[in-house]
mmCIF file of C-alpha atoms and ligand atoms in Angstrom:
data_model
loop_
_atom_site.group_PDB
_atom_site.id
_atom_site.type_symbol
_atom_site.label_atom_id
_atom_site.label_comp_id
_atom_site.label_asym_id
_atom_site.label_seq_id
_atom_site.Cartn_x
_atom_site.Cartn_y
_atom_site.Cartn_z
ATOM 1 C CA UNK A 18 0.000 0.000 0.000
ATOM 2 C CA UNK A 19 1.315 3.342 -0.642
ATOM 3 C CA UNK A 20 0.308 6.816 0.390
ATOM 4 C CA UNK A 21 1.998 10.027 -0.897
ATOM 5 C CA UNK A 22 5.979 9.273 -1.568
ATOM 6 C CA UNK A 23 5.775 6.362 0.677
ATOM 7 C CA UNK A 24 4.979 2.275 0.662
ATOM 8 C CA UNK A 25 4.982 -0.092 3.426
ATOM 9 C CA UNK A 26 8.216 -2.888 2.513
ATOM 10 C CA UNK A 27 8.106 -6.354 4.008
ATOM 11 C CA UNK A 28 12.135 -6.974 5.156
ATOM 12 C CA UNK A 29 13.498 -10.279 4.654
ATOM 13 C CA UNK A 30 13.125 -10.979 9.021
ATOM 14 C CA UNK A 31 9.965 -10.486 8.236
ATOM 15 C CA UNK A 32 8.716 -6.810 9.865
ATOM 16 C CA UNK A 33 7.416 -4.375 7.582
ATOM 17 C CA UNK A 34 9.279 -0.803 7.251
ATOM 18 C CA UNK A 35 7.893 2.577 5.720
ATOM 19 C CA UNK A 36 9.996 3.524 2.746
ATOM 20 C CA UNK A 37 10.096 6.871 1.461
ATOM 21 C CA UNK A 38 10.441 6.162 -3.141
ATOM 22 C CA UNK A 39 11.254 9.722 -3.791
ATOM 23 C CA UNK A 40 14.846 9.411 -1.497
ATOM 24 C CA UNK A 41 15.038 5.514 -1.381
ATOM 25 C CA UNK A 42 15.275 5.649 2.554
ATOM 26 C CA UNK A 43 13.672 3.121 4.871
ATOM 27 C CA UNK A 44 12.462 4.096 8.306
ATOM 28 C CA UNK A 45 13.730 1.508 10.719
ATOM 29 C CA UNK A 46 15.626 -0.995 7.860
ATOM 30 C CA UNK A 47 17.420 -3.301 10.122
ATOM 31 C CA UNK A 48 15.948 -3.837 12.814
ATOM 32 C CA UNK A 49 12.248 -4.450 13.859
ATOM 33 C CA UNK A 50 11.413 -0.904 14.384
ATOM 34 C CA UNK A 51 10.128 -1.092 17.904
ATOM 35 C CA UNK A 52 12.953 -2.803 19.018
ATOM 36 C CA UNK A 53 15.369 -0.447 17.673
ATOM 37 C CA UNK A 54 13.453 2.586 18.838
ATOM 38 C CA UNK A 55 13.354 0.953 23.242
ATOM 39 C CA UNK A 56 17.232 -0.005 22.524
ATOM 40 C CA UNK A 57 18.502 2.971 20.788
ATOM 41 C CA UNK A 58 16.504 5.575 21.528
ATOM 42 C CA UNK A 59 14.404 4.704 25.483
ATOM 43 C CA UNK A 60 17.214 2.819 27.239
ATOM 44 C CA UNK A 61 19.593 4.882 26.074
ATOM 45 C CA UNK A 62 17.575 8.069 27.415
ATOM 46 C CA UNK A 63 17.408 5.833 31.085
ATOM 47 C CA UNK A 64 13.453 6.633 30.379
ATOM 48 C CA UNK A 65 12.342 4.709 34.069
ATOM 49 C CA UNK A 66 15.803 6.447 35.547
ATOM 50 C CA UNK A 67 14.282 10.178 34.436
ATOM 51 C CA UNK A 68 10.699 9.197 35.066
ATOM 52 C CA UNK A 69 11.823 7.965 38.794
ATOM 53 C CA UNK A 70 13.464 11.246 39.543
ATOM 54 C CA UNK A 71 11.786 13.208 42.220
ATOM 55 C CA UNK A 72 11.877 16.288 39.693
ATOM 56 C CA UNK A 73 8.597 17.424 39.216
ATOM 57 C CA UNK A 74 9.745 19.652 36.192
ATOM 58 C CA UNK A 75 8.339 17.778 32.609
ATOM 59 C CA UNK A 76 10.449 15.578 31.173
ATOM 60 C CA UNK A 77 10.938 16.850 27.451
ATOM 61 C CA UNK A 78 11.792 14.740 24.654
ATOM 62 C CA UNK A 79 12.486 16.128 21.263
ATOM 63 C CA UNK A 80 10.969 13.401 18.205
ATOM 64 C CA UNK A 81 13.136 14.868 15.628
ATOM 65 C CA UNK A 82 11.463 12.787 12.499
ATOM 66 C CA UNK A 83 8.238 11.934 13.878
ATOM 67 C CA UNK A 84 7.736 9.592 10.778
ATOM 68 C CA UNK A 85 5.758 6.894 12.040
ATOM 69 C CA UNK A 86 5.808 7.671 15.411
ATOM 70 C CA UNK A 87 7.739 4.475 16.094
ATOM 71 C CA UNK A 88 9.880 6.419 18.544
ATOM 72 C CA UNK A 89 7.701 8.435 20.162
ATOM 73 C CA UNK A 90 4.688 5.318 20.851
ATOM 74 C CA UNK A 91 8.040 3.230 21.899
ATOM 75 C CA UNK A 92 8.125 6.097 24.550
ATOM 76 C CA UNK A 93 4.566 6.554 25.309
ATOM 77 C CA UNK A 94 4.507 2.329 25.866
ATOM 78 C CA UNK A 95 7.251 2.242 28.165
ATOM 79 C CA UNK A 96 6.223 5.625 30.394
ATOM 80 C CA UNK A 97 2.902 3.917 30.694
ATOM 81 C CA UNK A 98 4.280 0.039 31.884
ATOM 82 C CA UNK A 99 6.591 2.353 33.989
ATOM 83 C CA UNK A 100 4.074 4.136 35.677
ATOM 84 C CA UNK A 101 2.317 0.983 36.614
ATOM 85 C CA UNK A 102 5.280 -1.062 37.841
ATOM 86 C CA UNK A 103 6.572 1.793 39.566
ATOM 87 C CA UNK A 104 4.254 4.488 40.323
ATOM 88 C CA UNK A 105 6.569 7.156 38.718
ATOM 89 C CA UNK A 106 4.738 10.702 38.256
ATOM 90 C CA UNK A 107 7.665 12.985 36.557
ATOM 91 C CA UNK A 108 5.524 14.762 33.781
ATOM 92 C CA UNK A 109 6.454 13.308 30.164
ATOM 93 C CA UNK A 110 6.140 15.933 27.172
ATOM 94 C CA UNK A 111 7.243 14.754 23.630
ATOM 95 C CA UNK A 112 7.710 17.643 21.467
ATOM 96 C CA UNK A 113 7.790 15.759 17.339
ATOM 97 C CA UNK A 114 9.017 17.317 14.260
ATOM 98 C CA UNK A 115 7.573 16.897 11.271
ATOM 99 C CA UNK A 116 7.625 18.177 7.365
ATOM 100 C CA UNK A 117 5.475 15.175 6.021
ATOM 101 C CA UNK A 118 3.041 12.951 7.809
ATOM 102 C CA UNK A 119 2.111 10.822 5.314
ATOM 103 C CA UNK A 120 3.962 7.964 6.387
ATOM 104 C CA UNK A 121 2.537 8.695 9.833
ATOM 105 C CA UNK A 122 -0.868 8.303 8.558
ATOM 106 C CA UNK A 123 0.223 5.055 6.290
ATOM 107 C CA UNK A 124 0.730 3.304 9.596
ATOM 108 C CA UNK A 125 -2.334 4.487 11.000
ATOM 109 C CA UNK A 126 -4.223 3.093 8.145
ATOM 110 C CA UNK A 127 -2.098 -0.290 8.772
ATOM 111 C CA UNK A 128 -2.381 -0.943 12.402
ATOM 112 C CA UNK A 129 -2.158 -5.034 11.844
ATOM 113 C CA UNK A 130 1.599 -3.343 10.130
ATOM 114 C CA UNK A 131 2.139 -1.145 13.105
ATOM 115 C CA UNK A 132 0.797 -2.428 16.168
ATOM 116 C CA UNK A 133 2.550 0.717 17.627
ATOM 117 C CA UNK A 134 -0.185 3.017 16.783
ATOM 118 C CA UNK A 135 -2.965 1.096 18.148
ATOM 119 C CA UNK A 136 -3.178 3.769 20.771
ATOM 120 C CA UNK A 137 -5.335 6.719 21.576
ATOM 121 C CA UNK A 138 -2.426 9.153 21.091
ATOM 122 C CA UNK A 139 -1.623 8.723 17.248
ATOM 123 C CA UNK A 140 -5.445 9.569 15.888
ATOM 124 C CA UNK A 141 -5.417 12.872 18.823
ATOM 125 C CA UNK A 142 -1.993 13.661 17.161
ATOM 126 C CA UNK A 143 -3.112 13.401 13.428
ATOM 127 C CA UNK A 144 -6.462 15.452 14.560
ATOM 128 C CA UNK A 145 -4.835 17.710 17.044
ATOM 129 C CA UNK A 146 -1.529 17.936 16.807
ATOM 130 C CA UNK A 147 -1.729 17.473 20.687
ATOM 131 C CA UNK A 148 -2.342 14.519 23.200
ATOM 132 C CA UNK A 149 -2.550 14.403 26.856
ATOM 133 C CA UNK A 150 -2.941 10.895 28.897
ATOM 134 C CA UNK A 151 -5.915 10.678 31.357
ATOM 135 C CA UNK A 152 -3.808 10.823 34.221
ATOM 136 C CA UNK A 153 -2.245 13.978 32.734
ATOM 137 C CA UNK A 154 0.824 13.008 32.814
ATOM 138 C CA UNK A 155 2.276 12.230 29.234
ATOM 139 C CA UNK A 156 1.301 14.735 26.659
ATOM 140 C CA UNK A 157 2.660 14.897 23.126
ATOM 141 C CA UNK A 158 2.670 17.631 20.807
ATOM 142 C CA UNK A 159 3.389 17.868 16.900
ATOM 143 C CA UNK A 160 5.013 20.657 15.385
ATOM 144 C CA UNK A 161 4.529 19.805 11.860
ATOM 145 C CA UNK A 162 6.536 21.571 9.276
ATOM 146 C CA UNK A 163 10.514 22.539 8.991
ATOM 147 C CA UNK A 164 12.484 21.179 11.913
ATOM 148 C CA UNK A 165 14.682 24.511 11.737
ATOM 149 C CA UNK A 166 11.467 26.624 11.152
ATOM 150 C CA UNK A 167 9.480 25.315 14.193
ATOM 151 C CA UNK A 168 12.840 24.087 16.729
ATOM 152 C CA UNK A 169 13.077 27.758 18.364
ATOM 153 C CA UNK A 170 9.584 27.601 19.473
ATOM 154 C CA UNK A 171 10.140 24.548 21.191
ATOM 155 C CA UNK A 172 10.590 23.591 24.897
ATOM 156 C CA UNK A 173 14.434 23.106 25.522
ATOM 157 C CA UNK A 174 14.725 19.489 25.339
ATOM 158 C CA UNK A 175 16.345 16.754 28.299
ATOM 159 C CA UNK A 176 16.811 14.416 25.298
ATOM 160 C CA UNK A 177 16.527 14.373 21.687
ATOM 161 C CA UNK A 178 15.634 11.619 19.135
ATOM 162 C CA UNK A 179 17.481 12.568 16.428
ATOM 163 C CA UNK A 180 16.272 10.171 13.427
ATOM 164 C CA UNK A 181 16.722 12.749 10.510
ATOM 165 C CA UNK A 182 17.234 10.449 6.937
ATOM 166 C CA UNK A 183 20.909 9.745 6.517
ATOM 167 C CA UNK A 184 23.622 12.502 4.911
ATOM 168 C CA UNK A 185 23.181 11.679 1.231
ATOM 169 C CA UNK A 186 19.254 13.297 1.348
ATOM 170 C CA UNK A 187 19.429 16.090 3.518
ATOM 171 C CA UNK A 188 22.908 16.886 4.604
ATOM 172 C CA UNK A 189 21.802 20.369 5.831
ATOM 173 C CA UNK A 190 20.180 18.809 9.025
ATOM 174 C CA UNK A 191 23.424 16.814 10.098
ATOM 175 C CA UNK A 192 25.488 20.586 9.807
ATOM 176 C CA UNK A 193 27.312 22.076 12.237
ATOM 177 C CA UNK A 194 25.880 24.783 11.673
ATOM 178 C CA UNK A 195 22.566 22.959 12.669
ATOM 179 C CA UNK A 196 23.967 21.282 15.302
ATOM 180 C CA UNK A 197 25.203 24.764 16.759
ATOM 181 C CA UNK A 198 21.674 26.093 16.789
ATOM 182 C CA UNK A 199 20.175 23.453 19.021
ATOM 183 C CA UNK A 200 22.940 23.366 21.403
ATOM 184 C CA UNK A 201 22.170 27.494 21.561
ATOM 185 C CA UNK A 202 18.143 26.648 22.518
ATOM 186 C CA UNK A 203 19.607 23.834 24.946
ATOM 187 C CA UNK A 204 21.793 26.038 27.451
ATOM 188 C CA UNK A 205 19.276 25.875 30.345
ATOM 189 C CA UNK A 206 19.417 21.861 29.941
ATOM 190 C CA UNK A 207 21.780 19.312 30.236
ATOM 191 C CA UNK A 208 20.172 17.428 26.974
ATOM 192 C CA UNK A 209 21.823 13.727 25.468
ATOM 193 C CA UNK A 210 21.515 14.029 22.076
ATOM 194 C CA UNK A 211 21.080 10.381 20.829
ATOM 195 C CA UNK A 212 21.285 9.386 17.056
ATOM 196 C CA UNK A 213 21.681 5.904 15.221
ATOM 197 C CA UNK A 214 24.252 7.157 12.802
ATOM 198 C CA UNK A 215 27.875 6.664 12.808
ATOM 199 C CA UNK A 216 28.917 8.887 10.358
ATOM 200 C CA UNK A 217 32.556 10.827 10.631
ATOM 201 C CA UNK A 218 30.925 13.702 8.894
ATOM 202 C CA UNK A 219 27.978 14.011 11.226
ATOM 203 C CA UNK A 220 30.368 12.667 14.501
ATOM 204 C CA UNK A 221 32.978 16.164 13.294
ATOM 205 C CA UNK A 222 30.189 18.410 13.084
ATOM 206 C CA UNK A 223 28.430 17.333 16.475
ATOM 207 C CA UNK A 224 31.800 18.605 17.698
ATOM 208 C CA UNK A 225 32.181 21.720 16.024
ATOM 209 C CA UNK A 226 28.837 22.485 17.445
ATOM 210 C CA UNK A 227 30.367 22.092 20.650
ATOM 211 C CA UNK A 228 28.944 19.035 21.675
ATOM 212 C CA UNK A 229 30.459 16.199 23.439
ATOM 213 C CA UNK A 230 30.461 12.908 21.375
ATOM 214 C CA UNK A 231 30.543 9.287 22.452
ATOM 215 C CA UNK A 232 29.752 6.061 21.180
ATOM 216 C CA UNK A 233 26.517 4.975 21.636
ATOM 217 C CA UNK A 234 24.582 1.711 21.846
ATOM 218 C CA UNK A 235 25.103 -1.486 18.999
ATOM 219 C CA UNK A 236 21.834 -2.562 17.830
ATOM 220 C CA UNK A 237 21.083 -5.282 15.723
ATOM 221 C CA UNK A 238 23.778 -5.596 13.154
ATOM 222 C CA UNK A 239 25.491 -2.114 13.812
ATOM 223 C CA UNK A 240 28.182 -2.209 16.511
ATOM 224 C CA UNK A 241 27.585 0.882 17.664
ATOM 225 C CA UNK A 242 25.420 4.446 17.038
ATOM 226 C CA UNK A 243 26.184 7.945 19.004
ATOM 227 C CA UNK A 244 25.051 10.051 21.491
ATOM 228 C CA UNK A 245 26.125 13.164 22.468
ATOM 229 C CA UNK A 246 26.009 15.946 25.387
ATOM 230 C CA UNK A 247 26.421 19.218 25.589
ATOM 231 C CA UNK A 248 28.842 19.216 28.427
ATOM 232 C CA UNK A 249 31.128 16.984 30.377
ATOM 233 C CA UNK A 250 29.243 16.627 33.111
ATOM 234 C CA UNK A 251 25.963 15.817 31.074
ATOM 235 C CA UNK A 252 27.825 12.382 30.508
ATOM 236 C CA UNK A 253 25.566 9.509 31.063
ATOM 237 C CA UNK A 254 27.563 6.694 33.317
ATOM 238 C CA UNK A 255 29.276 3.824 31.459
ATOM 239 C CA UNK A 256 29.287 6.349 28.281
ATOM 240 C CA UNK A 257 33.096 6.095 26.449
ATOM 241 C CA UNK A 258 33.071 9.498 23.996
ATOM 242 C CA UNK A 259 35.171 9.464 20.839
ATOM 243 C CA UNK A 260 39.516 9.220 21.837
ATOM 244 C CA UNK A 261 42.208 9.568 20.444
ATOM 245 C CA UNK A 262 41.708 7.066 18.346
ATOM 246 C CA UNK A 263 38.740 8.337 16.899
ATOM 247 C CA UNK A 264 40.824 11.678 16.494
ATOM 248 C CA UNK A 265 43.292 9.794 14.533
ATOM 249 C CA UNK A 266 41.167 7.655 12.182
ATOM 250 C CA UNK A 267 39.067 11.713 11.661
ATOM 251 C CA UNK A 268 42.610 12.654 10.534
ATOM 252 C CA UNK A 269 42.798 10.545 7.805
ATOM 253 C CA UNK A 270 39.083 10.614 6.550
ATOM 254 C CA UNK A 271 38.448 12.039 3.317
ATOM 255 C CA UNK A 272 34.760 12.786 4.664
ATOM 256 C CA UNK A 273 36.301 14.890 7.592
ATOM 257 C CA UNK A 274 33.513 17.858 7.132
ATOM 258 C CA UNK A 275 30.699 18.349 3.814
ATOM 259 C CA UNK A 276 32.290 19.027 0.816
ATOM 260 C CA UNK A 277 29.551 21.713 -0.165
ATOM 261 C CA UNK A 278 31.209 24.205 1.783
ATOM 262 C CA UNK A 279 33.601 26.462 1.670
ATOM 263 C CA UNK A 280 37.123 26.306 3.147
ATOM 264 C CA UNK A 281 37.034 29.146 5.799
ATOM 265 C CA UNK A 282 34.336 27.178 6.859
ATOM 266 C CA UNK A 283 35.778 23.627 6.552
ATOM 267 C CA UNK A 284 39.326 24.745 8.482
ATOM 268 C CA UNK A 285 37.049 26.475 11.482
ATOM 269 C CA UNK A 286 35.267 23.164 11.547
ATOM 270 C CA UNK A 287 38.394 21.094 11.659
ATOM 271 C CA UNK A 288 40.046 23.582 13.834
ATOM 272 C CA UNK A 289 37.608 23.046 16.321
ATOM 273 C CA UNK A 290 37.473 19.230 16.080
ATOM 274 C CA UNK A 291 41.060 19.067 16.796
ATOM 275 C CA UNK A 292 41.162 21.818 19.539
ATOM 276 C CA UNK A 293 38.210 19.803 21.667
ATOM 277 C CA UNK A 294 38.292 20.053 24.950
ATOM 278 C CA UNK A 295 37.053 15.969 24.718
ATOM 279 C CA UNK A 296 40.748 15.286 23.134
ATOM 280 C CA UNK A 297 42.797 17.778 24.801
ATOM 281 C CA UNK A 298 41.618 17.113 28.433
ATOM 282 C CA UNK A 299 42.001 13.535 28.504
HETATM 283 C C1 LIG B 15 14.049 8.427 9.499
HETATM 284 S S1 LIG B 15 12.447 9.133 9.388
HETATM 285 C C2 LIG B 15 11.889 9.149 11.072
HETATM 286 C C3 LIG B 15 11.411 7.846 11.604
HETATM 287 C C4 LIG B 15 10.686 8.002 12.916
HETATM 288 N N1 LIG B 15 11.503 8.600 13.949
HETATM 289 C C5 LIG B 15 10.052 6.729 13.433
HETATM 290 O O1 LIG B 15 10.390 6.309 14.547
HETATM 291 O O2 LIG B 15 9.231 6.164 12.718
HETATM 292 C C6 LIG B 15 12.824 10.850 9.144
HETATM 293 C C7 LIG B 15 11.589 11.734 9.126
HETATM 294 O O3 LIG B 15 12.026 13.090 9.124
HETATM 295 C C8 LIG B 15 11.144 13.851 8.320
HETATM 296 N N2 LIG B 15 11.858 15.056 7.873
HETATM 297 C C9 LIG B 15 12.787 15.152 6.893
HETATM 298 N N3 LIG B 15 13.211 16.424 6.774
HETATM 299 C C10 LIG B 15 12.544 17.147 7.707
HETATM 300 C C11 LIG B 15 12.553 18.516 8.082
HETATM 301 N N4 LIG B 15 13.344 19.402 7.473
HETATM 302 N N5 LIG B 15 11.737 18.923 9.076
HETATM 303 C C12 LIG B 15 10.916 18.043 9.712
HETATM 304 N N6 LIG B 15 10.869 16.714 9.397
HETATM 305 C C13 LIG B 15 11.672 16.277 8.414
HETATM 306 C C14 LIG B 15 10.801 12.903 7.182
HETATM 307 O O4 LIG B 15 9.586 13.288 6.539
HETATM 308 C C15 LIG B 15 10.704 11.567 7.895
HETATM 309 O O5 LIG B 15 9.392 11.294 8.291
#
């Protein structure tokens, strides 16, 4: 079935993915997609950890990518089976972005698909652009247009999904540049900034921006993602950021920054890649 620029694809394990036929990219390829989203995206965020604290200040989650919604309804699941095993009442508020919710509405028109979004939440999103649980706890909110357009208006996150497609299709929203804008609207916050790709390009320009980089979680076939913080001591525990050994293997890229831009640009980027205080303090 097919709605807009997007079809539903059956992978080989046998889970079906949402793939977008004017770019070519697949939302949640490898792995069963709610699988990925609790071990990449809700461990890594220590969701029961932050719903446990006795902070009574909302817990805000940016959805960068709503797509659909397998990463925020991965959230909303867990909060709720944490709430019942533990009785946690921290406020949960997932702030999505969103240029194109057609996929979104492909797997709300193929629940037996998407078991995810056999929910309350995704049809009050779709309507509303706005959800809020019955105990008023959880609410979710979609900002639906440009990510850059709408991300100033936006509560400053604690963590942020950040499932943009890869490099090749939109290699503005992996830019430093980017990157140095949300780290701006994130000052009062000490947000993780947690992203399945691996890429040297996107890794060098998370540091430019200032950020903090480590390695995050494997899952499924890829050994490892990244996660990132905007200061040292934002560092989740058992977290090992990029070394020297990153440094080195960055030295000899040949993808060390984007090649669409210009060279004052590209030496202040690798400057400040090689003057970061994550390789010079340790
Ligand atoms: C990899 S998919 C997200 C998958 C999603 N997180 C999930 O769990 O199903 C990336 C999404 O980002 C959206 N997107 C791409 N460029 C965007 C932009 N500039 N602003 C907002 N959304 C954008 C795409 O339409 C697509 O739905």
């Amino acid at each position: 079935m097919n709605l807009g620029k997007y079809e539903i694809i059956q992978q080989k394990a046998g889970f079906h993915s949402i793939r977008d036929t004017s770019s070519g990219e697949i939302m949640h390829s490898v792995t069963e997609p709610m699988t990925e989203s609790i071990e990449l995206y809700v461990k890594q965020l220590n969701l029961e950890k932050e719903l446990m604290s006795p902070s009574d200040a909302e817990l805000v989650i940016w959805d960068v990518g709503l797509g659909a919604a397998t990463n925020a309804m991965a959230t909303i699941l867990e909060c709720e089976k944490i709430r019942i095993s533990n009785g946690a009442v921290r406020p949960l508020h997932i702030v999505s972005f969103e240029n194109d919710l057609d996929s979104f509405r492909l797997a709300i028109l193929n629940p037996s698909l998407f078991p995810h979004v056999r929910h309350k939440a995704p049809v009050s999103i779709l309507e509303n652009a706005h959800w809020l649980s019955d105990d008023g706890l959880c609410r979710w909110t979609l900002l639906e247009g440009d990510f850059q357009t709408h991300v100033g208006s936006a509560p400053a996150p604690d963590c942020i999904y950040y499932d943009m497609y890869s490099l090749a299709t939109n290699e503005w929203l992996w830019s430093s540049r980017l990157f140095s804008q949300i780290i701006d609207l994130c000052v009062s916050k000490k947000p993780k900034l947690i992203t399945y790709s691996v890429s040297t390009q996107i890794r060098s320009a998370l540091l430019a921006a200032g950020f903090y980089v480590g390695y995050g979680v494997g899952t499924g076939p890829k050994t490892e993602t990244t996660i990132a913080f905007n200061s040292l001591d934002a560092i989740s525990e058992g977290v090992k950021l990029l070394g020297p050994e990153w440094l080195a293997k960055w030295e000899r890229s040949t993808a060390k920054t984007s090649k669409s831009i210009d060279d004052v640009e590209r030496e202040e980027i690798e400057r400040r890649v090689r003057e970061h205080r994550q390789f010079v303090a340790r």
